[in-house]
Every structure is written in structure tokens, then in C-alpha cells.
Amino acid sequence: MLVLAIETSCDETALAIVRYDRGNSGSIGPIEVIAERVSSQVPVHQQYGGVVPEIAAREHLRVLPVLLDEVLDEAGLSLQELSGIAVTQGPGLKGALLMGFSFAKGLASAIGLPLIGVNHLEGHLLSPLIRGSALRFPFLGLIVSGGHTELIEVAAPGTYRLVCRTTDDAAGEAFDKAAALLGFPYPGGAALSRAAERAAGGRHSLPRVMLERPGLSFSGLKTAVALLVRKEFDPTDQQGVSELAHAVETAIVEVLVRKTLEARKERGLPMVAVAGGVAANRALRAQLARAVGEPGATLFFAEKEYCSDNAVMIALVGAWRLAEGERLGPRASVYSRWPLEEMVPPTRTTW
Ligand code: KG4
Ligand code: ZN
């Protein structure tokens, strides 16, 4: 089947056309990516130091038809040749979600195509399966993105049990807020990480919040960085910036690795899969590999190009759910909040 996928939950407008062959196993993925586009709004929001929801929605509306023409052109397909449309239904910014959702709904009803709504987090969680992988269910999923950080027991496709999630800032948010304090433009996570790699050593030690207690939190880290910056920070001292960046990265990575190890042991899950924007972080990848095991054997990562927001991960989940016979009803709308543990597997869906 040929599926068009649309993602507009935050500040990336992304479209993809993929081919999925369900085969006999009924498993998720692999999918063949025929065409894809990601248009980032980062330059638009950077001047405000974060995503402005109103502007994000308007940008999605402006870019969606352009990207649709481009992916159809590249795939050499017309809309009529598609088998279905998958669109991010939540969680995310309501106005941003509504742009992609209404666009997809309009297309589907005009052409008479089946439509499926996809949970953005389910897209991230299963993104290590995009190109096919030795990853098997059940596994422990670690989603580390700008908006969400959570450990999920993935019992089977569509059956998710929450292990823990951050009570405040997500890991990406913690990276970005610390990066802003150090003077990096939004979103500064990747830049902070590059600076951390240049550090000669670590002078600072930052708090590892909740390391000895259940749960996940990063807000104490931001406060500690803010205090340090106020006390003794010189933005022109490159080495000083790198050392502080190194301390931030070390603290975030250590908490993520420890919590992942604990969850894996507690739930008795042999495999771990890591996804979301922060999964691109090199220190996190290296430390997890050291703690959990060989990448590709017991430890799996989303490919770097599919760590950050994209439509291919939406296509992966959408194609599988469409093939299972799931469809969106005519009165469906978006959910700004949509926890993974509240999802139902497609075979149990009623509409
Ligand atoms: O998954 P994503 O693209 O968007 C959300 O769904 O939130 O994640 C974006 C987040 C941002 O906070 C960004 O700074 C962070 O991922 N990020 C990184 C790195 N690359 C992206 N954080 C640390 N190290 C990186 N290499
Ligand atoms: Zn995301």
C-alpha cells in the first residue's frame, strides 16, 4: 500500500510517501520511503527564543500545499494512486495539529481515501523499526524529545505501559533551557552537545534530580545552571562555556541512563529502543551502549535522520494501523494531550 503521511504537531511541517507491504506477519515496518520533506520553522521561532504557537500554525498552513506538490512530484504519483493518508492527531500544539489534521481530512474526503490519526509519541517510539530491525517485542522504549521524556514498556504493537515520565521539563527542554542560559540560540541542545565535546574536563557538578527516587525530573538542573551562570559565567570564555555545557550534558545523560537501566531490570525487558530528538545525542548513545549492550543487539536507536520530528515515523504507524483496518471517524479531531498508555491497539478500536 502507498501511504501519504503528514506531521504538524510542533514546529516542523513534514510530509512523506511510503510503501508498506504488510506481508503475513502483520508486523510494523519496514517501510520503503518514496519521498519525504521536512520544513523546519526554527529560523522563524528563533528570534522569540521558543515556538510561538500562532506563528507555527500559520507556517504549517502556508507550507503544507507546497510540500504536498513536492512529494507527489518526487514520487511520480497522483493523489488518486494512494491507498490512504496518515496524519498526526496528537499530542502537540492544538493550532499546529489542526492545520495538518484539517488538511489531511480535506484531502481524504475529497479523494475518498481512508484516513488514520497517529499518536506522535507512538511514531517516535516505533521509529527504530522504520528500515527493519532485529528489535523484537516486548521492549523498553525511551522517548527523549523536546516535549516528552518517558520510559515505556512496549508489550506489543499498540500496547504500552508507562514506566515513568518527567514531571516537568523534558530532556530536550532541559538541554535547550541550559543552552539558552549559556547563550546558544533556540533550540540549543545540539550546539550545547558540540560545545560539551570540546571540554577539557569538568569543574562543575550539577544535581541529578530524583536519581535515588522513582520518577524523572530535570527542572532542578535548569535552576542550578541559572545560579552558576549568574555567579561566575563569562560568555566570552569558550573553555568555560564548554565545561558548563559538559556538566549539563553529563547530568542529563547520567539520569537517563540510570533510569533506563533500572526500568529494564524492574520490567525484565531484554531490549531497549531509544528515539526522539535527544536520541541523536552522542554522549547518550555512547553511555547507553556501555551500560545496556551492543547497538543492534540489545540496544536500538532511531536512525539519526528520524530522531527529530518527521513524517516517516507517522507513516510507519499509520500504514500499519490502516493495514489492520483502523479508520478515523468523521467527527474525529486532534488531542493536544494524548498519553501513550491511553492508546488502544487497532484490533480493539471501534468507530
Ligand atoms: O523529537 P524532536 O525533534 O521534537 C519534539 O518532538 O520535541 O526533539 C527536539 C529536541 C530539541 O530539544 C533539541 O534541542 C534536542 O531534541 N536535540 C538534542 C540533540 N539534537 C536534538 N539534544 C541534545 N543533543 C543533541 N545532539
Ligand atoms: Zn517529536
mmCIF file of C-alpha atoms and ligand atoms in Angstrom:
data_model
loop_
_atom_site.group_PDB
_atom_site.id
_atom_site.type_symbol
_atom_site.label_atom_id
_atom_site.label_comp_id
_atom_site.label_asym_id
_atom_site.label_seq_id
_atom_site.Cartn_x
_atom_site.Cartn_y
_atom_site.Cartn_z
ATOM 1 C CA MET A 1 0.000 0.000 0.000
ATOM 2 C CA LEU A 2 1.046 3.603 -0.641
ATOM 3 C CA VAL A 3 0.549 5.975 2.271
ATOM 4 C CA LEU A 4 0.869 9.739 2.482
ATOM 5 C CA ALA A 5 1.792 10.946 5.999
ATOM 6 C CA ILE A 6 1.510 14.442 7.417
ATOM 7 C CA GLU A 7 3.125 15.755 10.635
ATOM 8 C CA THR A 8 2.464 19.238 12.070
ATOM 9 C CA SER A 9 2.450 18.764 15.861
ATOM 10 C CA CYS A 10 5.059 21.398 16.674
ATOM 11 C CA ASP A 11 7.452 23.461 14.564
ATOM 12 C CA GLU A 12 8.267 21.072 11.723
ATOM 13 C CA THR A 13 5.991 20.625 8.728
ATOM 14 C CA ALA A 14 6.750 17.153 7.403
ATOM 15 C CA LEU A 15 5.272 15.012 4.630
ATOM 16 C CA ALA A 16 6.230 11.570 3.379
ATOM 17 C CA ILE A 17 5.009 8.996 0.885
ATOM 18 C CA VAL A 18 5.914 5.424 1.780
ATOM 19 C CA ARG A 19 5.254 1.912 0.536
ATOM 20 C CA TYR A 20 4.299 -0.740 3.075
ATOM 21 C CA ASP A 21 3.817 -4.400 2.444
ATOM 22 C CA ARG A 22 2.055 -5.946 5.410
ATOM 23 C CA GLY A 23 3.014 -9.493 4.467
ATOM 24 C CA ASN A 24 1.739 -12.396 6.530
ATOM 25 C CA SER A 25 3.316 -11.404 9.812
ATOM 26 C CA GLY A 26 1.240 -8.251 10.234
ATOM 27 C CA SER A 27 4.258 -6.645 11.862
ATOM 28 C CA ILE A 28 5.129 -2.967 11.935
ATOM 29 C CA GLY A 29 7.656 -1.943 9.293
ATOM 30 C CA PRO A 30 9.859 -1.951 7.457
ATOM 31 C CA ILE A 31 8.624 0.712 5.090
ATOM 32 C CA GLU A 32 10.117 1.999 1.875
ATOM 33 C CA VAL A 33 10.408 5.767 1.818
ATOM 34 C CA ILE A 34 9.496 7.017 -1.651
ATOM 35 C CA ALA A 35 9.563 10.757 -0.971
ATOM 36 C CA GLU A 36 9.870 12.905 2.101
ATOM 37 C CA ARG A 37 10.174 16.538 3.138
ATOM 38 C CA VAL A 38 10.790 18.242 6.467
ATOM 39 C CA SER A 39 10.422 22.005 6.580
ATOM 40 C CA SER A 40 11.728 23.382 9.863
ATOM 41 C CA GLN A 41 10.325 26.592 11.304
ATOM 42 C CA VAL A 42 13.318 27.046 13.615
ATOM 43 C CA PRO A 43 14.546 30.219 11.865
ATOM 44 C CA VAL A 44 11.059 31.746 12.267
ATOM 45 C CA HIS A 45 10.798 30.993 16.008
ATOM 46 C CA GLN A 46 14.453 31.572 16.909
ATOM 47 C CA GLN A 47 14.012 35.323 17.342
ATOM 48 C CA TYR A 48 11.416 34.645 20.070
ATOM 49 C CA GLY A 49 13.583 32.064 21.902
ATOM 50 C CA GLY A 50 10.968 29.320 21.521
ATOM 51 C CA VAL A 51 7.996 28.150 19.487
ATOM 52 C CA VAL A 52 5.173 30.693 19.119
ATOM 53 C CA PRO A 53 2.036 28.539 18.647
ATOM 54 C CA GLU A 54 0.100 31.038 16.479
ATOM 55 C CA ILE A 55 3.019 31.516 14.111
ATOM 56 C CA ALA A 56 3.629 27.759 13.971
ATOM 57 C CA ALA A 57 0.034 27.131 12.879
ATOM 58 C CA ARG A 58 0.167 29.779 10.166
ATOM 59 C CA GLU A 59 3.505 28.499 8.855
ATOM 60 C CA HIS A 60 2.111 24.946 8.598
ATOM 61 C CA LEU A 61 -0.836 26.235 6.585
ATOM 62 C CA ARG A 62 1.490 28.108 4.234
ATOM 63 C CA VAL A 63 3.914 25.232 3.677
ATOM 64 C CA LEU A 64 1.589 22.188 3.527
ATOM 65 C CA PRO A 65 0.369 22.581 -0.094
ATOM 66 C CA VAL A 66 3.893 23.324 -1.322
ATOM 67 C CA LEU A 67 5.336 20.187 0.305
ATOM 68 C CA LEU A 68 2.425 18.074 -0.935
ATOM 69 C CA ASP A 69 3.171 19.047 -4.542
ATOM 70 C CA GLU A 70 6.862 18.313 -3.981
ATOM 71 C CA VAL A 71 6.425 14.814 -2.539
ATOM 72 C CA LEU A 72 3.871 13.825 -5.168
ATOM 73 C CA ASP A 73 6.196 15.107 -7.905
ATOM 74 C CA GLU A 74 9.199 13.277 -6.499
ATOM 75 C CA ALA A 75 7.208 10.060 -6.099
ATOM 76 C CA GLY A 76 5.708 10.445 -9.588
ATOM 77 C CA LEU A 77 2.273 9.750 -8.120
ATOM 78 C CA SER A 78 -1.136 11.381 -8.133
ATOM 79 C CA LEU A 79 -3.307 11.558 -5.011
ATOM 80 C CA GLN A 80 -5.692 9.042 -6.600
ATOM 81 C CA GLU A 81 -2.961 6.405 -6.638
ATOM 82 C CA LEU A 82 -2.536 6.494 -2.845
ATOM 83 C CA SER A 83 -4.030 3.824 -0.574
ATOM 84 C CA GLY A 84 -4.547 6.074 2.450
ATOM 85 C CA ILE A 85 -3.498 9.099 4.471
ATOM 86 C CA ALA A 86 -1.932 9.133 7.950
ATOM 87 C CA VAL A 87 -1.835 12.317 9.995
ATOM 88 C CA THR A 88 -0.553 13.251 13.445
ATOM 89 C CA GLN A 89 -3.612 13.598 15.676
ATOM 90 C CA GLY A 90 -1.769 14.460 18.908
ATOM 91 C CA PRO A 91 -0.169 15.234 21.266
ATOM 92 C CA GLY A 92 1.148 18.680 20.399
ATOM 93 C CA LEU A 93 0.165 22.299 19.885
ATOM 94 C CA LYS A 94 -3.540 22.379 19.166
ATOM 95 C CA GLY A 95 -3.453 25.004 16.421
ATOM 96 C CA ALA A 96 -0.475 23.355 14.739
ATOM 97 C CA LEU A 97 -2.081 19.909 14.899
ATOM 98 C CA LEU A 98 -5.341 21.279 13.488
ATOM 99 C CA MET A 99 -3.604 22.598 10.367
ATOM 100 C CA GLY A 100 -2.220 19.207 9.357
ATOM 101 C CA PHE A 101 -5.303 17.372 10.515
ATOM 102 C CA SER A 102 -7.811 19.517 8.588
ATOM 103 C CA PHE A 103 -5.586 19.425 5.525
ATOM 104 C CA ALA A 104 -5.403 15.612 5.668
ATOM 105 C CA LYS A 105 -9.108 15.275 6.377
ATOM 106 C CA GLY A 106 -9.968 17.518 3.424
ATOM 107 C CA LEU A 107 -7.731 15.553 1.070
ATOM 108 C CA ALA A 108 -9.051 12.197 2.267
ATOM 109 C CA SER A 109 -12.695 13.123 1.890
ATOM 110 C CA ALA A 110 -12.196 14.873 -1.472
ATOM 111 C CA ILE A 111 -10.488 11.825 -2.960
ATOM 112 C CA GLY A 112 -12.287 9.151 -0.963
ATOM 113 C CA LEU A 113 -9.196 7.786 0.783
ATOM 114 C CA PRO A 114 -9.125 6.148 4.216
ATOM 115 C CA LEU A 115 -7.704 8.387 6.928
ATOM 116 C CA ILE A 116 -5.895 7.381 10.107
ATOM 117 C CA GLY A 117 -4.828 9.541 13.056
ATOM 118 C CA VAL A 118 -1.413 8.774 14.541
ATOM 119 C CA ASN A 119 -0.079 9.457 18.014
ATOM 120 C CA HIS A 120 3.151 11.433 17.546
ATOM 121 C CA LEU A 121 4.759 9.625 20.503
ATOM 122 C CA GLU A 122 3.904 6.235 19.045
ATOM 123 C CA GLY A 123 5.681 7.427 15.896
ATOM 124 C CA HIS A 124 8.824 8.274 17.886
ATOM 125 C CA LEU A 125 8.603 5.084 19.978
ATOM 126 C CA LEU A 126 8.443 2.765 16.957
ATOM 127 C CA SER A 127 10.758 4.793 14.701
ATOM 128 C CA PRO A 128 13.674 2.348 15.220
ATOM 129 C CA LEU A 129 11.576 -0.079 13.110
ATOM 130 C CA ILE A 130 11.380 2.170 10.035
ATOM 131 C CA ARG A 131 14.006 0.350 7.986
ATOM 132 C CA GLY A 132 13.502 -3.030 9.600
ATOM 133 C CA SER A 133 15.474 -4.155 12.604
ATOM 134 C CA ALA A 134 16.249 -7.039 14.911
ATOM 135 C CA LEU A 135 14.256 -5.229 17.608
ATOM 136 C CA ARG A 136 11.531 -7.543 18.968
ATOM 137 C CA PHE A 137 8.530 -7.058 21.236
ATOM 138 C CA PRO A 138 8.395 -6.710 24.197
ATOM 139 C CA PHE A 139 10.991 -3.985 24.664
ATOM 140 C CA LEU A 140 11.695 -0.940 26.762
ATOM 141 C CA GLY A 141 11.198 2.298 24.833
ATOM 142 C CA LEU A 142 12.922 5.524 25.824
ATOM 143 C CA ILE A 143 11.448 8.607 24.179
ATOM 144 C CA VAL A 144 13.653 11.657 24.623
ATOM 145 C CA SER A 145 12.413 14.661 22.713
ATOM 146 C CA GLY A 146 11.882 18.370 23.182
ATOM 147 C CA GLY A 147 8.374 17.925 24.531
ATOM 148 C CA HIS A 148 8.452 14.463 26.111
ATOM 149 C CA THR A 149 10.752 12.212 28.080
ATOM 150 C CA GLU A 150 9.348 8.875 29.103
ATOM 151 C CA LEU A 151 10.165 5.230 29.562
ATOM 152 C CA ILE A 152 7.529 2.916 28.142
ATOM 153 C CA GLU A 153 7.136 -0.830 28.330
ATOM 154 C CA VAL A 154 6.178 -1.773 24.783
ATOM 155 C CA ALA A 155 4.365 -5.050 25.395
ATOM 156 C CA ALA A 156 3.143 -5.426 21.801
ATOM 157 C CA PRO A 157 2.367 -3.064 18.922
ATOM 158 C CA GLY A 158 -0.255 -0.697 20.319
ATOM 159 C CA THR A 159 0.018 -1.926 23.924
ATOM 160 C CA TYR A 160 2.044 0.494 26.013
ATOM 161 C CA ARG A 161 2.602 0.690 29.765
ATOM 162 C CA LEU A 162 4.115 3.786 31.286
ATOM 163 C CA VAL A 163 7.187 3.199 33.438
ATOM 164 C CA CYS A 164 7.884 6.874 34.190
ATOM 165 C CA ARG A 165 7.842 10.285 32.590
ATOM 166 C CA THR A 166 9.265 13.674 33.556
ATOM 167 C CA THR A 167 7.150 15.607 35.981
ATOM 168 C CA ASP A 168 8.393 18.880 34.497
ATOM 169 C CA ASP A 169 10.900 19.630 31.713
ATOM 170 C CA ALA A 170 11.594 17.024 29.058
ATOM 171 C CA ALA A 171 15.247 16.137 28.409
ATOM 172 C CA GLY A 172 15.322 18.201 25.190
ATOM 173 C CA GLU A 173 13.726 21.114 27.009
ATOM 174 C CA ALA A 174 16.388 20.847 29.740
ATOM 175 C CA PHE A 175 19.117 20.864 27.069
ATOM 176 C CA ASP A 176 17.503 23.847 25.336
ATOM 177 C CA LYS A 177 16.933 25.887 28.515
ATOM 178 C CA ALA A 178 20.502 25.311 29.712
ATOM 179 C CA ALA A 179 21.753 26.117 26.200
ATOM 180 C CA ALA A 180 19.806 29.397 26.231
ATOM 181 C CA LEU A 181 21.414 30.314 29.574
ATOM 182 C CA LEU A 182 24.820 29.631 28.011
ATOM 183 C CA GLY A 183 23.985 31.882 25.080
ATOM 184 C CA PHE A 184 23.130 29.379 22.323
ATOM 185 C CA PRO A 185 20.190 30.214 20.029
ATOM 186 C CA TYR A 186 16.992 28.144 20.282
ATOM 187 C CA PRO A 187 16.880 25.117 20.154
ATOM 188 C CA GLY A 188 20.393 24.843 21.532
ATOM 189 C CA GLY A 189 20.536 21.147 22.526
ATOM 190 C CA ALA A 190 22.756 20.028 19.654
ATOM 191 C CA ALA A 191 25.004 23.109 19.917
ATOM 192 C CA LEU A 192 25.402 22.573 23.669
ATOM 193 C CA SER A 193 26.383 18.983 22.988
ATOM 194 C CA ARG A 194 29.014 20.045 20.442
ATOM 195 C CA ALA A 195 30.430 22.524 22.964
ATOM 196 C CA ALA A 196 30.456 19.803 25.655
ATOM 197 C CA GLU A 197 32.617 17.630 23.399
ATOM 198 C CA ARG A 198 35.277 20.366 23.381
ATOM 199 C CA ALA A 199 35.528 20.491 27.180
ATOM 200 C CA ALA A 200 38.879 19.551 28.661
ATOM 201 C CA GLY A 201 37.424 18.449 31.976
ATOM 202 C CA GLY A 202 34.621 19.015 34.414
ATOM 203 C CA ARG A 203 34.906 21.714 37.052
ATOM 204 C CA HIS A 204 31.183 21.784 37.788
ATOM 205 C CA SER A 205 28.886 19.206 39.239
ATOM 206 C CA LEU A 206 25.180 19.703 38.677
ATOM 207 C CA PRO A 207 22.320 17.994 40.530
ATOM 208 C CA ARG A 208 20.927 14.670 39.319
ATOM 209 C CA VAL A 209 17.353 15.191 40.419
ATOM 210 C CA MET A 210 15.402 12.113 41.584
ATOM 211 C CA LEU A 211 18.312 9.801 40.896
ATOM 212 C CA GLU A 212 17.692 7.962 44.147
ATOM 213 C CA ARG A 213 13.884 8.175 43.964
ATOM 214 C CA PRO A 214 11.295 6.913 41.483
ATOM 215 C CA GLY A 215 10.382 9.323 38.694
ATOM 216 C CA LEU A 216 12.141 11.716 36.354
ATOM 217 C CA SER A 217 12.720 15.451 36.647
ATOM 218 C CA PHE A 218 15.049 17.973 35.051
ATOM 219 C CA SER A 219 13.801 21.311 36.361
ATOM 220 C CA GLY A 220 16.273 21.417 39.277
ATOM 221 C CA LEU A 221 19.067 21.245 36.745
ATOM 222 C CA LYS A 222 17.908 24.403 34.985
ATOM 223 C CA THR A 223 17.800 26.279 38.313
ATOM 224 C CA ALA A 224 21.322 25.105 39.191
ATOM 225 C CA VAL A 225 22.657 26.203 35.781
ATOM 226 C CA ALA A 226 20.930 29.574 36.156
ATOM 227 C CA LEU A 227 22.600 30.089 39.557
ATOM 228 C CA LEU A 228 26.029 29.119 38.233
ATOM 229 C CA VAL A 229 25.664 31.421 35.239
ATOM 230 C CA ARG A 230 24.675 34.334 37.485
ATOM 231 C CA LYS A 231 27.606 33.706 39.827
ATOM 232 C CA GLU A 232 30.637 33.056 37.663
ATOM 233 C CA PHE A 233 29.868 32.905 33.972
ATOM 234 C CA ASP A 234 31.840 34.631 31.256
ATOM 235 C CA PRO A 235 30.215 34.045 27.820
ATOM 236 C CA THR A 236 33.453 35.019 26.046
ATOM 237 C CA ASP A 237 35.398 32.242 27.803
ATOM 238 C CA GLN A 238 34.980 29.387 25.304
ATOM 239 C CA GLN A 239 36.558 26.836 27.614
ATOM 240 C CA GLY A 240 34.295 27.913 30.482
ATOM 241 C CA VAL A 241 31.209 27.589 28.261
ATOM 242 C CA SER A 242 32.340 24.122 27.153
ATOM 243 C CA GLU A 243 32.933 22.974 30.724
ATOM 244 C CA LEU A 244 29.496 24.063 31.843
ATOM 245 C CA ALA A 245 27.937 22.503 28.730
ATOM 246 C CA HIS A 246 29.785 19.300 29.566
ATOM 247 C CA ALA A 247 28.408 19.343 33.119
ATOM 248 C CA VAL A 248 24.840 19.829 31.806
ATOM 249 C CA GLU A 249 25.130 17.025 29.282
ATOM 250 C CA THR A 250 26.731 14.668 31.803
ATOM 251 C CA ALA A 251 23.971 15.277 34.344
ATOM 252 C CA ILE A 252 21.122 14.743 31.844
ATOM 253 C CA VAL A 253 22.728 11.664 30.297
ATOM 254 C CA GLU A 254 23.524 10.091 33.660
ATOM 255 C CA VAL A 255 19.912 10.412 34.826
ATOM 256 C CA LEU A 256 18.566 8.976 31.559
ATOM 257 C CA VAL A 257 20.976 6.040 31.577
ATOM 258 C CA ARG A 258 20.375 5.181 35.241
ATOM 259 C CA LYS A 259 16.574 5.339 34.887
ATOM 260 C CA THR A 260 16.702 3.218 31.733
ATOM 261 C CA LEU A 261 18.818 0.548 33.451
ATOM 262 C CA GLU A 262 16.524 0.466 36.477
ATOM 263 C CA ALA A 263 13.390 0.173 34.332
ATOM 264 C CA ARG A 264 14.913 -2.579 32.223
ATOM 265 C CA LYS A 265 15.793 -4.602 35.291
ATOM 266 C CA GLU A 266 12.493 -3.993 37.046
ATOM 267 C CA ARG A 267 10.437 -4.992 33.987
ATOM 268 C CA GLY A 268 12.770 -7.760 32.837
ATOM 269 C CA LEU A 269 12.948 -6.435 29.275
ATOM 270 C CA PRO A 270 15.838 -7.682 27.163
ATOM 271 C CA MET A 271 15.831 -4.957 24.519
ATOM 272 C CA VAL A 272 15.913 -1.169 24.705
ATOM 273 C CA ALA A 273 14.950 1.218 21.883
ATOM 274 C CA VAL A 274 15.714 4.937 22.018
ATOM 275 C CA ALA A 275 14.013 7.609 19.916
ATOM 276 C CA GLY A 276 13.229 11.336 19.749
ATOM 277 C CA GLY A 277 15.398 14.389 19.064
ATOM 278 C CA VAL A 278 17.754 13.814 22.012
ATOM 279 C CA ALA A 279 18.414 10.233 20.814
ATOM 280 C CA ALA A 280 20.810 11.907 18.366
ATOM 281 C CA ASN A 281 22.996 12.933 21.324
ATOM 282 C CA ARG A 282 26.371 11.232 21.052
ATOM 283 C CA ALA A 283 27.102 11.085 24.783
ATOM 284 C CA LEU A 284 23.730 9.454 25.437
ATOM 285 C CA ARG A 285 24.335 6.895 22.684
ATOM 286 C CA ALA A 286 27.802 6.043 23.981
ATOM 287 C CA GLN A 287 26.810 5.812 27.656
ATOM 288 C CA LEU A 288 23.775 3.677 26.883
ATOM 289 C CA ALA A 289 25.860 1.380 24.721
ATOM 290 C CA ARG A 290 28.299 0.994 27.598
ATOM 291 C CA ALA A 291 25.531 0.311 30.107
ATOM 292 C CA VAL A 292 22.986 -1.693 28.103
ATOM 293 C CA GLY A 293 24.881 -3.530 25.400
ATOM 294 C CA GLU A 294 25.810 -3.535 21.747
ATOM 295 C CA PRO A 295 23.779 -1.265 19.448
ATOM 296 C CA GLY A 296 21.848 -3.543 17.071
ATOM 297 C CA ALA A 297 21.865 -6.477 19.529
ATOM 298 C CA THR A 298 20.069 -5.363 22.677
ATOM 299 C CA LEU A 299 20.171 -1.604 22.175
ATOM 300 C CA PHE A 300 18.422 0.098 19.272
ATOM 301 C CA PHE A 301 18.289 3.705 18.162
ATOM 302 C CA ALA A 302 16.139 5.521 15.683
ATOM 303 C CA GLU A 303 18.329 6.467 12.737
ATOM 304 C CA LYS A 304 19.689 9.981 13.193
ATOM 305 C CA GLU A 305 17.556 11.442 10.389
ATOM 306 C CA TYR A 306 14.419 10.012 12.054
ATOM 307 C CA CYS A 307 15.258 11.074 15.632
ATOM 308 C CA SER A 308 13.814 14.556 15.251
ATOM 309 C CA ASP A 309 10.268 15.187 14.059
ATOM 310 C CA ASN A 310 9.482 13.711 10.657
ATOM 311 C CA ALA A 311 6.570 12.256 8.700
ATOM 312 C CA VAL A 312 8.191 8.888 8.000
ATOM 313 C CA MET A 313 7.602 7.750 11.588
ATOM 314 C CA ILE A 314 3.959 8.842 11.239
ATOM 315 C CA ALA A 315 3.743 6.859 8.001
ATOM 316 C CA LEU A 316 5.197 3.782 9.724
ATOM 317 C CA VAL A 317 2.480 3.705 12.384
ATOM 318 C CA GLY A 318 -0.270 4.941 10.041
ATOM 319 C CA ALA A 319 0.427 2.319 7.364
ATOM 320 C CA TRP A 320 0.382 -0.470 9.954
ATOM 321 C CA ARG A 321 -2.859 0.751 11.542
ATOM 322 C CA LEU A 322 -4.514 1.247 8.130
ATOM 323 C CA ALA A 323 -3.476 -2.283 7.158
ATOM 324 C CA GLU A 324 -5.045 -3.533 10.395
ATOM 325 C CA GLY A 325 -8.311 -1.962 9.218
ATOM 326 C CA GLU A 326 -8.384 1.027 11.537
ATOM 327 C CA ARG A 327 -10.013 4.235 10.223
ATOM 328 C CA LEU A 328 -10.804 7.651 11.667
ATOM 329 C CA GLY A 329 -14.451 8.533 12.084
ATOM 330 C CA PRO A 330 -15.903 11.722 10.541
ATOM 331 C CA ARG A 331 -16.196 13.518 13.908
ATOM 332 C CA ALA A 332 -12.574 12.887 14.952
ATOM 333 C CA SER A 333 -10.414 15.841 15.931
ATOM 334 C CA VAL A 334 -6.978 16.476 17.442
ATOM 335 C CA TYR A 335 -5.778 15.861 21.012
ATOM 336 C CA SER A 336 -3.227 18.261 22.471
ATOM 337 C CA ARG A 337 -2.724 15.708 25.279
ATOM 338 C CA TRP A 338 -2.676 12.010 24.352
ATOM 339 C CA PRO A 339 -0.617 9.737 26.651
ATOM 340 C CA LEU A 340 0.681 6.548 25.073
ATOM 341 C CA GLU A 341 -0.743 4.359 27.818
ATOM 342 C CA GLU A 342 -4.227 5.552 26.839
ATOM 343 C CA MET A 343 -3.885 4.178 23.305
ATOM 344 C CA VAL A 344 -5.634 1.043 22.163
ATOM 345 C CA PRO A 345 -4.272 -1.497 19.696
ATOM 346 C CA PRO A 346 -6.045 -1.292 16.322
ATOM 347 C CA THR A 347 -7.845 -4.596 16.618
ATOM 348 C CA ARG A 348 -9.699 -3.279 19.645
ATOM 349 C CA THR A 349 -10.615 0.051 18.092
ATOM 350 C CA THR A 350 -14.249 0.785 17.416
ATOM 351 C CA TRP A 351 -15.541 3.546 15.201
HETATM 352 O O1 KG4 B 1 11.853 14.981 18.744
HETATM 353 P P1 KG4 B 1 12.135 16.402 18.471
HETATM 354 O O2 KG4 B 1 12.595 16.806 17.098
HETATM 355 O O3 KG4 B 1 10.926 17.318 18.760
HETATM 356 C C1 KG4 B 1 9.931 17.040 19.682
HETATM 357 O O4 KG4 B 1 9.019 16.224 19.401
HETATM 358 O O5 KG4 B 1 10.048 17.654 20.772
HETATM 359 O O6 KG4 B 1 13.242 16.854 19.547
HETATM 360 C C2 KG4 B 1 13.815 18.129 19.534
HETATM 361 C C3 KG4 B 1 14.724 18.262 20.748
HETATM 362 C C4 KG4 B 1 15.199 19.691 20.987
HETATM 363 O O7 KG4 B 1 15.030 19.987 22.352
HETATM 364 C C5 KG4 B 1 16.677 19.626 20.582
HETATM 365 O O8 KG4 B 1 17.482 20.578 21.241
HETATM 366 C C6 KG4 B 1 17.026 18.232 21.005
HETATM 367 O O9 KG4 B 1 15.911 17.464 20.594
HETATM 368 N N1 KG4 B 1 18.259 17.734 20.372
HETATM 369 C C7 KG4 B 1 19.390 17.439 21.054
HETATM 370 C C8 KG4 B 1 20.341 16.984 20.089
HETATM 371 N N2 KG4 B 1 19.749 17.035 18.866
HETATM 372 C C9 KG4 B 1 18.468 17.484 19.048
HETATM 373 N N3 KG4 B 1 19.681 17.488 22.370
HETATM 374 C C10 KG4 B 1 20.905 17.093 22.756
HETATM 375 N N4 KG4 B 1 21.856 16.667 21.900
HETATM 376 C C11 KG4 B 1 21.623 16.601 20.578
HETATM 377 N N5 KG4 B 1 22.566 16.150 19.744
HETATM 378 ZN ZN ZN B 2 8.590 14.794 18.408
#
